[in-house]
mmCIF file with all atom_site columns, C-alpha atoms in Angstrom:
data_model
loop_
_atom_site.group_PDB
_atom_site.id
_atom_site.type_symbol
_atom_site.label_atom_id
_atom_site.label_alt_id
_atom_site.label_comp_id
_atom_site.label_asym_id
_atom_site.label_entity_id
_atom_site.label_seq_id
_atom_site.pdbx_PDB_ins_code
_atom_site.Cartn_x
_atom_site.Cartn_y
_atom_site.Cartn_z
_atom_site.occupancy
_atom_site.B_iso_or_equiv
_atom_site.pdbx_formal_charge
_atom_site.auth_seq_id
_atom_site.auth_comp_id
_atom_site.auth_asym_id
_atom_site.auth_atom_id
_atom_site.pdbx_PDB_model_num
ATOM 1   C CA . GLU B 1 1   ? 0.000   0.000  0.000  1.00 64.00 ? 1   GLU B CA 1
ATOM 2   C CA . ALA B 1 2   ? 1.404   3.359  -1.009 1.00 83.00 ? 2   ALA B CA 1
ATOM 3   C CA . GLY B 1 3   ? 1.804   5.859  1.787  1.00 95.00 ? 3   GLY B CA 1
ATOM 4   C CA . VAL B 1 4   ? 1.059   9.557  1.862  1.00 97.00 ? 4   VAL B CA 1
ATOM 5   C CA . VAL B 1 5   ? 3.026   11.301 -0.849 1.00 97.00 ? 5   VAL B CA 1
ATOM 6   C CA . GLN B 1 6   ? 4.248   14.861 -0.537 1.00 98.00 ? 6   GLN B CA 1
ATOM 7   C CA . SER B 1 7   ? 6.203   17.101 -2.837 1.00 97.00 ? 7   SER B CA 1
ATOM 8   C CA . PRO B 1 8   ? 8.539   18.789 -2.924 1.00 97.00 ? 8   PRO B CA 1
ATOM 9   C CA . ARG B 1 9   ? 10.624  17.398 -0.058 1.00 97.00 ? 9   ARG B CA 1
ATOM 10  C CA . TYR B 1 10  ? 12.619  20.580 0.260  1.00 97.00 ? 10  TYR B CA 1
ATOM 11  C CA . LYS B 1 11  ? 11.973  24.140 -0.793 1.00 98.00 ? 11  LYS B CA 1
ATOM 12  C CA . ILE B 1 12  ? 14.089  27.248 -0.359 1.00 98.00 ? 12  ILE B CA 1
ATOM 13  C CA . ILE B 1 13  ? 12.591  30.607 -1.228 1.00 97.00 ? 13  ILE B CA 1
ATOM 14  C CA . GLU B 1 14  ? 13.126  34.251 -0.464 1.00 97.00 ? 14  GLU B CA 1
ATOM 15  C CA . LYS B 1 15  ? 10.692  36.100 1.740  1.00 96.00 ? 15  LYS B CA 1
ATOM 16  C CA . LYS B 1 16  ? 7.658   37.581 0.032  1.00 97.00 ? 16  LYS B CA 1
ATOM 17  C CA . GLN B 1 17  ? 7.697   34.835 -2.587 1.00 97.00 ? 17  GLN B CA 1
ATOM 18  C CA . PRO B 1 18  ? 4.802   32.387 -2.968 1.00 97.00 ? 18  PRO B CA 1
ATOM 19  C CA . VAL B 1 19  ? 5.173   28.663 -2.341 1.00 98.00 ? 19  VAL B CA 1
ATOM 20  C CA . ALA B 1 20  ? 2.925   25.626 -2.704 1.00 98.00 ? 20  ALA B CA 1
ATOM 21  C CA . PHE B 1 21  ? 3.010   22.135 -1.258 1.00 98.00 ? 21  PHE B CA 1
ATOM 22  C CA . TRP B 1 22  ? 1.221   19.127 -2.687 1.00 98.00 ? 22  TRP B CA 1
ATOM 23  C CA . CYS B 1 23  ? -0.138  16.047 -0.930 1.00 98.00 ? 23  CYS B CA 1
ATOM 24  C CA . ASN B 1 24  ? -1.620  12.801 -2.191 1.00 97.00 ? 24  ASN B CA 1
ATOM 25  C CA . PRO B 1 25  ? -3.245  10.840 0.660  1.00 97.00 ? 25  PRO B CA 1
ATOM 26  C CA . ILE B 1 26  ? -3.637  7.106  1.012  1.00 96.00 ? 26  ILE B CA 1
ATOM 27  C CA . SER B 1 27  ? -6.382  5.770  -1.231 1.00 93.00 ? 27  SER B CA 1
ATOM 28  C CA . GLY B 1 28  ? -9.686  5.532  0.596  1.00 91.00 ? 28  GLY B CA 1
ATOM 29  C CA . HIS B 1 29  ? -8.721  7.977  3.336  1.00 94.00 ? 29  HIS B CA 1
ATOM 30  C CA . ASN B 1 30  ? -11.364 10.674 3.270  1.00 93.00 ? 30  ASN B CA 1
ATOM 31  C CA . THR B 1 31  ? -9.800  12.817 5.988  1.00 94.00 ? 31  THR B CA 1
ATOM 32  C CA . LEU B 1 32  ? -6.731  14.874 5.150  1.00 96.00 ? 32  LEU B CA 1
ATOM 33  C CA . TYR B 1 33  ? -4.683  17.057 7.473  1.00 96.00 ? 33  TYR B CA 1
ATOM 34  C CA . TRP B 1 34  ? -2.000  19.675 7.062  1.00 97.00 ? 34  TRP B CA 1
ATOM 35  C CA . TYR B 1 35  ? 0.354   20.233 9.997  1.00 97.00 ? 35  TYR B CA 1
ATOM 36  C CA . ARG B 1 36  ? 3.236   22.593 10.566 1.00 97.00 ? 36  ARG B CA 1
ATOM 37  C CA . GLN B 1 37  ? 6.199   21.514 12.642 1.00 97.00 ? 37  GLN B CA 1
ATOM 38  C CA . ASN B 1 38  ? 8.674   24.036 13.952 1.00 96.00 ? 38  ASN B CA 1
ATOM 39  C CA . LEU B 1 39  ? 12.137  22.964 14.984 1.00 93.00 ? 39  LEU B CA 1
ATOM 40  C CA . GLY B 1 40  ? 12.109  21.074 18.268 1.00 91.00 ? 40  GLY B CA 1
ATOM 41  C CA . GLN B 1 41  ? 8.331   21.091 18.529 1.00 93.00 ? 41  GLN B CA 1
ATOM 42  C CA . GLY B 1 42  ? 5.588   18.615 17.786 1.00 94.00 ? 42  GLY B CA 1
ATOM 43  C CA . PRO B 1 43  ? 3.362   19.024 14.717 1.00 95.00 ? 43  PRO B CA 1
ATOM 44  C CA . GLU B 1 44  ? 0.529   21.550 14.972 1.00 94.00 ? 44  GLU B CA 1
ATOM 45  C CA . LEU B 1 45  ? -2.645  21.229 12.955 1.00 94.00 ? 45  LEU B CA 1
ATOM 46  C CA . LEU B 1 46  ? -3.292  23.874 10.324 1.00 96.00 ? 46  LEU B CA 1
ATOM 47  C CA . ILE B 1 47  ? -6.358  22.489 8.571  1.00 95.00 ? 47  ILE B CA 1
ATOM 48  C CA . ARG B 1 48  ? -8.431  19.326 8.349  1.00 94.00 ? 48  ARG B CA 1
ATOM 49  C CA . TYR B 1 49  ? -10.524 18.200 5.389  1.00 95.00 ? 49  TYR B CA 1
ATOM 50  C CA . GLU B 1 50  ? -13.367 15.731 5.331  1.00 93.00 ? 50  GLU B CA 1
ATOM 51  C CA . ASN B 1 51  ? -13.560 14.883 1.649  1.00 93.00 ? 51  ASN B CA 1
ATOM 52  C CA . GLU B 1 52  ? -13.657 18.256 -0.121 1.00 92.00 ? 52  GLU B CA 1
ATOM 53  C CA . GLU B 1 53  ? -14.784 20.257 2.886  1.00 93.00 ? 53  GLU B CA 1
ATOM 54  C CA . ALA B 1 54  ? -12.441 22.094 5.218  1.00 93.00 ? 54  ALA B CA 1
ATOM 55  C CA . VAL B 1 55  ? -14.032 21.276 8.564  1.00 91.00 ? 55  VAL B CA 1
ATOM 56  C CA . ASP B 1 56  ? -11.385 22.763 10.832 1.00 90.00 ? 56  ASP B CA 1
ATOM 57  C CA . ASP B 1 57  ? -9.227  25.657 9.652  1.00 91.00 ? 57  ASP B CA 1
ATOM 58  C CA . SER B 1 58  ? -9.176  27.570 12.902 1.00 89.00 ? 58  SER B CA 1
ATOM 59  C CA . GLN B 1 59  ? -5.368  27.462 13.127 1.00 91.00 ? 59  GLN B CA 1
ATOM 60  C CA . LEU B 1 60  ? -4.715  28.405 9.514  1.00 94.00 ? 60  LEU B CA 1
ATOM 61  C CA . PRO B 1 61  ? -3.321  31.959 9.148  1.00 92.00 ? 61  PRO B CA 1
ATOM 62  C CA . LYS B 1 62  ? -5.801  32.978 6.523  1.00 91.00 ? 62  LYS B CA 1
ATOM 63  C CA . ASP B 1 63  ? -4.138  36.228 5.579  1.00 94.00 ? 63  ASP B CA 1
ATOM 64  C CA . ARG B 1 64  ? -1.354  34.378 3.808  1.00 96.00 ? 64  ARG B CA 1
ATOM 65  C CA . PHE B 1 65  ? -2.188  30.678 3.865  1.00 97.00 ? 65  PHE B CA 1
ATOM 66  C CA . SER B 1 66  ? -4.718  28.914 1.695  1.00 97.00 ? 66  SER B CA 1
ATOM 67  C CA . ALA B 1 67  ? -5.520  25.311 0.983  1.00 97.00 ? 67  ALA B CA 1
ATOM 68  C CA . GLU B 1 68  ? -7.695  23.332 -1.336 1.00 96.00 ? 68  GLU B CA 1
ATOM 69  C CA . ARG B 1 69  ? -8.695  19.738 -1.831 1.00 95.00 ? 69  ARG B CA 1
ATOM 70  C CA . LEU B 1 70  ? -10.385 19.459 -5.163 1.00 83.00 ? 70  LEU B CA 1
ATOM 71  C CA . LYS B 1 71  ? -12.336 16.243 -5.793 1.00 86.00 ? 71  LYS B CA 1
ATOM 72  C CA . GLY B 1 72  ? -11.621 15.133 -2.256 1.00 85.00 ? 72  GLY B CA 1
ATOM 73  C CA . VAL B 1 73  ? -8.286  13.493 -3.034 1.00 93.00 ? 73  VAL B CA 1
ATOM 74  C CA . ASP B 1 74  ? -5.118  15.532 -3.570 1.00 96.00 ? 74  ASP B CA 1
ATOM 75  C CA . SER B 1 75  ? -4.554  18.713 -1.656 1.00 97.00 ? 75  SER B CA 1
ATOM 76  C CA . THR B 1 76  ? -2.430  21.821 -2.048 1.00 97.00 ? 76  THR B CA 1
ATOM 77  C CA . LEU B 1 77  ? -1.298  24.180 0.689  1.00 98.00 ? 77  LEU B CA 1
ATOM 78  C CA . LYS B 1 78  ? -0.145  27.612 -0.409 1.00 98.00 ? 78  LYS B CA 1
ATOM 79  C CA . ILE B 1 79  ? 1.640   30.473 1.306  1.00 97.00 ? 79  ILE B CA 1
ATOM 80  C CA . GLN B 1 80  ? 1.627   33.898 -0.291 1.00 97.00 ? 80  GLN B CA 1
ATOM 81  C CA . PRO B 1 81  ? 3.668   35.840 0.549  1.00 96.00 ? 81  PRO B CA 1
ATOM 82  C CA . ALA B 1 82  ? 6.059   33.776 2.659  1.00 97.00 ? 82  ALA B CA 1
ATOM 83  C CA . GLU B 1 83  ? 7.667   35.267 5.740  1.00 97.00 ? 83  GLU B CA 1
ATOM 84  C CA . LEU B 1 84  ? 10.832  34.296 7.571  1.00 96.00 ? 84  LEU B CA 1
ATOM 85  C CA . GLY B 1 85  ? 8.775   32.758 10.368 1.00 96.00 ? 85  GLY B CA 1
ATOM 86  C CA . ASP B 1 86  ? 7.152   30.326 7.961  1.00 97.00 ? 86  ASP B CA 1
ATOM 87  C CA . SER B 1 87  ? 10.325  28.258 7.848  1.00 98.00 ? 87  SER B CA 1
ATOM 88  C CA . ALA B 1 88  ? 9.216   24.850 9.113  1.00 98.00 ? 88  ALA B CA 1
ATOM 89  C CA . VAL B 1 89  ? 8.325   21.344 8.023  1.00 98.00 ? 89  VAL B CA 1
ATOM 90  C CA . TYR B 1 90  ? 4.847   21.036 6.532  1.00 98.00 ? 90  TYR B CA 1
ATOM 91  C CA . LEU B 1 91  ? 3.340   17.620 7.045  1.00 98.00 ? 91  LEU B CA 1
ATOM 92  C CA . CYS B 1 92  ? 0.343   16.060 5.375  1.00 98.00 ? 92  CYS B CA 1
ATOM 93  C CA . ALA B 1 93  ? -1.555  13.175 6.953  1.00 97.00 ? 93  ALA B CA 1
ATOM 94  C CA . SER B 1 94  ? -4.637  11.142 6.158  1.00 96.00 ? 94  SER B CA 1
ATOM 95  C CA . SER B 1 95  ? -6.961  8.807  8.018  1.00 93.00 ? 95  SER B CA 1
ATOM 96  C CA . GLN B 1 96  ? -9.803  6.421  7.375  1.00 90.00 ? 96  GLN B CA 1
ATOM 97  C CA . PRO B 1 97  ? -13.397 7.350  8.145  1.00 83.00 ? 97  PRO B CA 1
ATOM 98  C CA . GLY B 1 98  ? -14.037 7.101  11.872 1.00 81.00 ? 98  GLY B CA 1
ATOM 99  C CA . ARG B 1 99  ? -10.387 6.475  12.728 1.00 83.00 ? 99  ARG B CA 1
ATOM 100 C CA . GLY B 1 100 ? -9.105  9.995  12.991 1.00 81.00 ? 100 GLY B CA 1
ATOM 101 C CA . ALA B 1 101 ? -6.720  9.300  15.832 1.00 83.00 ? 101 ALA B CA 1
ATOM 102 C CA . GLU B 1 102 ? -4.780  6.819  13.677 1.00 89.00 ? 102 GLU B CA 1
ATOM 103 C CA . GLN B 1 103 ? -3.240  9.105  11.142 1.00 93.00 ? 103 GLN B CA 1
ATOM 104 C CA . PHE B 1 104 ? -0.727  8.269  8.451  1.00 96.00 ? 104 PHE B CA 1
ATOM 105 C CA . PHE B 1 105 ? 1.825   10.952 7.763  1.00 97.00 ? 105 PHE B CA 1
ATOM 106 C CA . GLY B 1 106 ? 3.853   11.816 4.722  1.00 97.00 ? 106 GLY B CA 1
ATOM 107 C CA . PRO B 1 107 ? 7.557   12.681 4.936  1.00 96.00 ? 107 PRO B CA 1
ATOM 108 C CA . GLY B 1 108 ? 6.864   16.406 4.928  1.00 97.00 ? 108 GLY B CA 1
ATOM 109 C CA . THR B 1 109 ? 8.192   19.384 3.028  1.00 98.00 ? 109 THR B CA 1
ATOM 110 C CA . ARG B 1 110 ? 10.976  21.326 4.663  1.00 97.00 ? 110 ARG B CA 1
ATOM 111 C CA . LEU B 1 111 ? 10.543  25.002 3.830  1.00 98.00 ? 111 LEU B CA 1
ATOM 112 C CA . THR B 1 112 ? 13.327  27.501 4.307  1.00 98.00 ? 112 THR B CA 1
ATOM 113 C CA . VAL B 1 113 ? 12.509  31.171 3.844  1.00 98.00 ? 113 VAL B CA 1
ATOM 114 C CA . LEU B 1 114 ? 15.544  33.426 3.403  1.00 97.00 ? 114 LEU B CA 1
ATOM 115 C CA . ASP N 2 1   ? -8.165  17.092 26.175 1.00 60.00 ? 1   ASP N CA 1
ATOM 116 C CA . ALA N 2 2   ? -6.111  15.704 29.003 1.00 64.00 ? 2   ALA N CA 1
ATOM 117 C CA . LYS N 2 3   ? -2.569  17.002 29.182 1.00 87.00 ? 3   LYS N CA 1
ATOM 118 C CA . THR N 2 4   ? 0.358   14.602 29.035 1.00 93.00 ? 4   THR N CA 1
ATOM 119 C CA . THR N 2 5   ? 3.786   14.888 30.615 1.00 95.00 ? 5   THR N CA 1
ATOM 120 C CA . GLN N 2 6   ? 6.814   13.056 29.256 1.00 96.00 ? 6   GLN N CA 1
ATOM 121 C CA . PRO N 2 7   ? 10.529  13.216 30.015 1.00 97.00 ? 7   PRO N CA 1
ATOM 122 C CA . THR N 2 8   ? 12.440  15.301 27.531 1.00 96.00 ? 8   THR N CA 1
ATOM 123 C CA . SER N 2 9   ? 14.965  12.626 26.673 1.00 97.00 ? 9   SER N CA 1
ATOM 124 C CA . MET N 2 10  ? 16.048  9.074  27.463 1.00 97.00 ? 10  MET N CA 1
ATOM 125 C CA . ASP N 2 11  ? 18.837  6.713  26.489 1.00 97.00 ? 11  ASP N CA 1
ATOM 126 C CA . CYS N 2 12  ? 18.604  2.977  26.045 1.00 97.00 ? 12  CYS N CA 1
ATOM 127 C CA . ALA N 2 13  ? 21.228  0.352  25.244 1.00 97.00 ? 13  ALA N CA 1
ATOM 128 C CA . GLU N 2 14  ? 20.730  -1.543 22.028 1.00 97.00 ? 14  GLU N CA 1
ATOM 129 C CA . GLY N 2 15  ? 18.987  -4.865 22.619 1.00 97.00 ? 15  GLY N CA 1
ATOM 130 C CA . ARG N 2 16  ? 17.549  -3.812 25.945 1.00 97.00 ? 16  ARG N CA 1
ATOM 131 C CA . ALA N 2 17  ? 13.949  -2.878 26.646 1.00 97.00 ? 17  ALA N CA 1
ATOM 132 C CA . ALA N 2 18  ? 13.078  0.794  26.329 1.00 98.00 ? 18  ALA N CA 1
ATOM 133 C CA . ASN N 2 19  ? 10.424  1.943  28.765 1.00 98.00 ? 19  ASN N CA 1
ATOM 134 C CA . LEU N 2 20  ? 8.950   5.339  27.963 1.00 98.00 ? 20  LEU N CA 1
ATOM 135 C CA . PRO N 2 21  ? 6.685   6.830  30.655 1.00 97.00 ? 21  PRO N CA 1
ATOM 136 C CA . CYS N 2 22  ? 3.798   9.219  30.225 1.00 97.00 ? 22  CYS N CA 1
ATOM 137 C CA . ASN N 2 23  ? 1.684   10.931 32.857 1.00 96.00 ? 23  ASN N CA 1
ATOM 138 C CA . HIS N 2 24  ? -1.922  11.835 32.066 1.00 94.00 ? 24  HIS N CA 1
ATOM 139 C CA . SER N 2 25  ? -3.474  12.386 35.473 1.00 93.00 ? 25  SER N CA 1
ATOM 140 C CA . THR N 2 26  ? -6.505  14.296 34.138 1.00 91.00 ? 26  THR N CA 1
ATOM 141 C CA . ILE N 2 27  ? -7.519  11.672 31.602 1.00 92.00 ? 27  ILE N CA 1
ATOM 142 C CA . SER N 2 28  ? -11.270 11.178 31.162 1.00 89.00 ? 28  SER N CA 1
ATOM 143 C CA . GLY N 2 29  ? -13.060 7.870  31.065 1.00 88.00 ? 29  GLY N CA 1
ATOM 144 C CA . ASN N 2 30  ? -13.598 7.958  27.318 1.00 88.00 ? 30  ASN N CA 1
ATOM 145 C CA . GLU N 2 31  ? -10.097 9.091  26.382 1.00 90.00 ? 31  GLU N CA 1
ATOM 146 C CA . TYR N 2 32  ? -7.614  6.708  24.882 1.00 92.00 ? 32  TYR N CA 1
ATOM 147 C CA . VAL N 2 33  ? -3.839  6.856  25.134 1.00 94.00 ? 33  VAL N CA 1
ATOM 148 C CA . TYR N 2 34  ? -2.095  6.975  21.754 1.00 94.00 ? 34  TYR N CA 1
ATOM 149 C CA . TRP N 2 35  ? 1.596   6.710  21.014 1.00 97.00 ? 35  TRP N CA 1
ATOM 150 C CA . TYR N 2 36  ? 3.321   7.978  17.906 1.00 97.00 ? 36  TYR N CA 1
ATOM 151 C CA . ARG N 2 37  ? 6.976   8.239  17.062 1.00 98.00 ? 37  ARG N CA 1
ATOM 152 C CA . GLN N 2 38  ? 8.909   10.413 14.662 1.00 97.00 ? 38  GLN N CA 1
ATOM 153 C CA . ILE N 2 39  ? 12.186  9.278  13.232 1.00 97.00 ? 39  ILE N CA 1
ATOM 154 C CA . HIS N 2 40  ? 14.481  12.010 12.010 1.00 94.00 ? 40  HIS N CA 1
ATOM 155 C CA . SER N 2 41  ? 13.372  13.547 8.691  1.00 92.00 ? 41  SER N CA 1
ATOM 156 C CA . GLN N 2 42  ? 10.179  11.502 8.606  1.00 95.00 ? 42  GLN N CA 1
ATOM 157 C CA . GLY N 2 43  ? 6.572   12.172 9.524  1.00 96.00 ? 43  GLY N CA 1
ATOM 158 C CA . PRO N 2 44  ? 5.117   10.783 12.755 1.00 97.00 ? 44  PRO N CA 1
ATOM 159 C CA . GLN N 2 45  ? 4.174   7.112  12.765 1.00 97.00 ? 45  GLN N CA 1
ATOM 160 C CA . TYR N 2 46  ? 1.323   5.574  14.738 1.00 95.00 ? 46  TYR N CA 1
ATOM 161 C CA . ILE N 2 47  ? 2.525   2.900  17.178 1.00 97.00 ? 47  ILE N CA 1
ATOM 162 C CA . ILE N 2 48  ? -0.257  1.751  19.465 1.00 95.00 ? 48  ILE N CA 1
ATOM 163 C CA . HIS N 2 49  ? -3.224  2.894  21.507 1.00 93.00 ? 49  HIS N CA 1
ATOM 164 C CA . GLY N 2 50  ? -5.247  1.660  24.469 1.00 93.00 ? 50  GLY N CA 1
ATOM 165 C CA . LEU N 2 51  ? -8.057  2.540  26.840 1.00 93.00 ? 51  LEU N CA 1
ATOM 166 C CA . LYS N 2 52  ? -7.461  0.635  30.065 1.00 91.00 ? 52  LYS N CA 1
ATOM 167 C CA . ASN N 2 53  ? -6.211  -2.816 29.182 1.00 87.00 ? 53  ASN N CA 1
ATOM 168 C CA . ASN N 2 54  ? -2.619  -3.476 28.288 1.00 93.00 ? 54  ASN N CA 1
ATOM 169 C CA . GLU N 2 55  ? -2.049  -3.713 24.558 1.00 96.00 ? 55  GLU N CA 1
ATOM 170 C CA . THR N 2 56  ? 0.629   -5.345 22.427 1.00 96.00 ? 56  THR N CA 1
ATOM 171 C CA . ASN N 2 57  ? 1.351   -5.306 18.737 1.00 95.00 ? 57  ASN N CA 1
ATOM 172 C CA . GLU N 2 58  ? 4.308   -6.036 16.506 1.00 94.00 ? 58  GLU N CA 1
ATOM 173 C CA . MET N 2 59  ? 5.952   -2.749 17.389 1.00 94.00 ? 59  MET N CA 1
ATOM 174 C CA . ALA N 2 60  ? 5.455   -2.275 21.107 1.00 97.00 ? 60  ALA N CA 1
ATOM 175 C CA . SER N 2 61  ? 3.507   -2.912 24.275 1.00 98.00 ? 61  SER N CA 1
ATOM 176 C CA . LEU N 2 62  ? 1.421   -0.366 26.136 1.00 98.00 ? 62  LEU N CA 1
ATOM 177 C CA . ILE N 2 63  ? 0.959   -0.686 29.863 1.00 97.00 ? 63  ILE N CA 1
ATOM 178 C CA . ILE N 2 64  ? -1.729  1.528  31.421 1.00 96.00 ? 64  ILE N CA 1
ATOM 179 C CA . THR N 2 65  ? -1.997  1.792  35.190 1.00 96.00 ? 65  THR N CA 1
ATOM 180 C CA . GLU N 2 66  ? -5.214  0.733  36.832 1.00 95.00 ? 66  GLU N CA 1
ATOM 181 C CA . ASP N 2 67  ? -6.147  4.325  37.684 1.00 95.00 ? 67  ASP N CA 1
ATOM 182 C CA . ARG N 2 68  ? -5.251  5.280  34.073 1.00 95.00 ? 68  ARG N CA 1
ATOM 183 C CA . LYS N 2 69  ? -3.244  8.263  35.258 1.00 95.00 ? 69  LYS N CA 1
ATOM 184 C CA . SER N 2 70  ? -0.062  7.068  33.625 1.00 96.00 ? 70  SER N CA 1
ATOM 185 C CA . SER N 2 71  ? 1.181   4.669  31.012 1.00 97.00 ? 71  SER N CA 1
ATOM 186 C CA . THR N 2 72  ? 4.406   3.171  29.713 1.00 98.00 ? 72  THR N CA 1
ATOM 187 C CA . LEU N 2 73  ? 5.340   2.345  26.164 1.00 98.00 ? 73  LEU N CA 1
ATOM 188 C CA . ILE N 2 74  ? 7.695   -0.617 26.000 1.00 98.00 ? 74  ILE N CA 1
ATOM 189 C CA . LEU N 2 75  ? 9.962   -1.429 23.091 1.00 97.00 ? 75  LEU N CA 1
ATOM 190 C CA . PRO N 2 76  ? 11.077  -4.920 24.127 1.00 96.00 ? 76  PRO N CA 1
ATOM 191 C CA . HIS N 2 77  ? 14.378  -5.086 22.242 1.00 95.00 ? 77  HIS N CA 1
ATOM 192 C CA . ALA N 2 78  ? 15.435  -1.619 21.175 1.00 97.00 ? 78  ALA N CA 1
ATOM 193 C CA . THR N 2 79  ? 17.439  -1.250 17.984 1.00 97.00 ? 79  THR N CA 1
ATOM 194 C CA . LEU N 2 80  ? 19.296  1.735  16.576 1.00 97.00 ? 80  LEU N CA 1
ATOM 195 C CA . ARG N 2 81  ? 16.353  2.315  14.238 1.00 96.00 ? 81  ARG N CA 1
ATOM 196 C CA . ASP N 2 82  ? 14.140  2.974  17.257 1.00 97.00 ? 82  ASP N CA 1
ATOM 197 C CA . THR N 2 83  ? 15.982  6.231  17.895 1.00 98.00 ? 83  THR N CA 1
ATOM 198 C CA . ALA N 2 84  ? 13.210  8.800  17.523 1.00 98.00 ? 84  ALA N CA 1
ATOM 199 C CA . VAL N 2 85  ? 10.945  11.256 19.321 1.00 98.00 ? 85  VAL N CA 1
ATOM 200 C CA . TYR N 2 86  ? 8.048   9.443  20.979 1.00 98.00 ? 86  TYR N CA 1
ATOM 201 C CA . TYR N 2 87  ? 4.773   11.279 21.535 1.00 97.00 ? 87  TYR N CA 1
ATOM 202 C CA . CYS N 2 88  ? 2.126   10.291 24.075 1.00 97.00 ? 88  CYS N CA 1
ATOM 203 C CA . ILE N 2 89  ? -1.303  11.699 23.162 1.00 94.00 ? 89  ILE N CA 1
ATOM 204 C CA . VAL N 2 90  ? -4.614  11.420 24.962 1.00 92.00 ? 90  VAL N CA 1
ATOM 205 C CA . ARG N 2 91  ? -7.666  11.587 22.757 1.00 88.00 ? 91  ARG N CA 1
ATOM 206 C CA . VAL N 2 92  ? -11.241 10.451 22.489 1.00 78.00 ? 92  VAL N CA 1
ATOM 207 C CA . THR N 2 93  ? -11.288 7.617  19.983 1.00 68.00 ? 93  THR N CA 1
ATOM 208 C CA . GLY N 2 94  ? -12.594 8.676  16.614 1.00 65.00 ? 94  GLY N CA 1
ATOM 209 C CA . ALA N 2 95  ? -11.800 12.301 17.322 1.00 69.00 ? 95  ALA N CA 1
ATOM 210 C CA . ASN N 2 96  ? -9.813  13.693 14.467 1.00 72.00 ? 96  ASN N CA 1
ATOM 211 C CA . ASN N 2 97  ? -7.421  16.255 15.814 1.00 80.00 ? 97  ASN N CA 1
ATOM 212 C CA . LEU N 2 98  ? -4.232  15.131 17.485 1.00 87.00 ? 98  LEU N CA 1
ATOM 213 C CA . PHE N 2 99  ? -2.326  17.470 19.761 1.00 88.00 ? 99  PHE N CA 1
ATOM 214 C CA . PHE N 2 100 ? 1.351   16.648 19.873 1.00 90.00 ? 100 PHE N CA 1
ATOM 215 C CA . GLY N 2 101 ? 3.505   17.925 22.691 1.00 88.00 ? 101 GLY N CA 1
ATOM 216 C CA . THR N 2 102 ? 7.273   17.901 22.536 1.00 90.00 ? 102 THR N CA 1
ATOM 217 C CA . GLY N 2 103 ? 7.590   14.170 23.262 1.00 95.00 ? 103 GLY N CA 1
ATOM 218 C CA . THR N 2 104 ? 10.519  12.125 24.550 1.00 97.00 ? 104 THR N CA 1
ATOM 219 C CA . ARG N 2 105 ? 13.660  11.916 22.483 1.00 98.00 ? 105 ARG N CA 1
ATOM 220 C CA . LEU N 2 106 ? 14.830  8.307  22.762 1.00 98.00 ? 106 LEU N CA 1
ATOM 221 C CA . THR N 2 107 ? 18.407  7.563  21.790 1.00 98.00 ? 107 THR N CA 1
ATOM 222 C CA . VAL N 2 108 ? 19.377  3.928  21.407 1.00 98.00 ? 108 VAL N CA 1
ATOM 223 C CA . ILE N 2 109 ? 23.067  3.511  22.101 1.00 97.00 ? 109 ILE N CA 1
ATOM 224 C CA . PRO N 2 110 ? 25.148  0.759  20.448 1.00 95.00 ? 110 PRO N CA 1
#
């Protein structure tokens, strides 16, 4: 079974530039999550999707962050414009219906903003 | 959600059992204890979960005290590949959002 796929694995950009991360969840997992992980900290939830619907985006900084999950499968997380403080690892995870506490994570995208 | 407390770091000799403690004194009756680990440069990986009975799978064993205020994750024969950050999370089963703390950094020493 293929795991959660994320790309790119690494991204270096200058501040004020836009950046996008892509995630392909495990087949059949209708719930998709985006987390941000700062150095030395645990992951923190940014947004959760149930199929196409964003059901929890309370921690997403909406002035510069946006996300979409068209057709309820792949998802894209965008930052525009990026700031120095956005440097972090962005993790995507997915879970089966009714089993939200057993999440499967991708390898993450390490973003460095210069 | 109940708060968890874990030691910041631990060492374990290769081949020996690694016992990782977690305190969750405010746990509610319907909250489960979940363990995840995160190997360097990878995303977190689910290990095991339990409610009140001890649990075992191919990766680890979970021992929950009778009062459910603490638990211990046991890796019976630690290998170098078990070096990782281990997160103890308390959550109502089926609930979607996981709240990770800073976890315990386990280093397995040759």
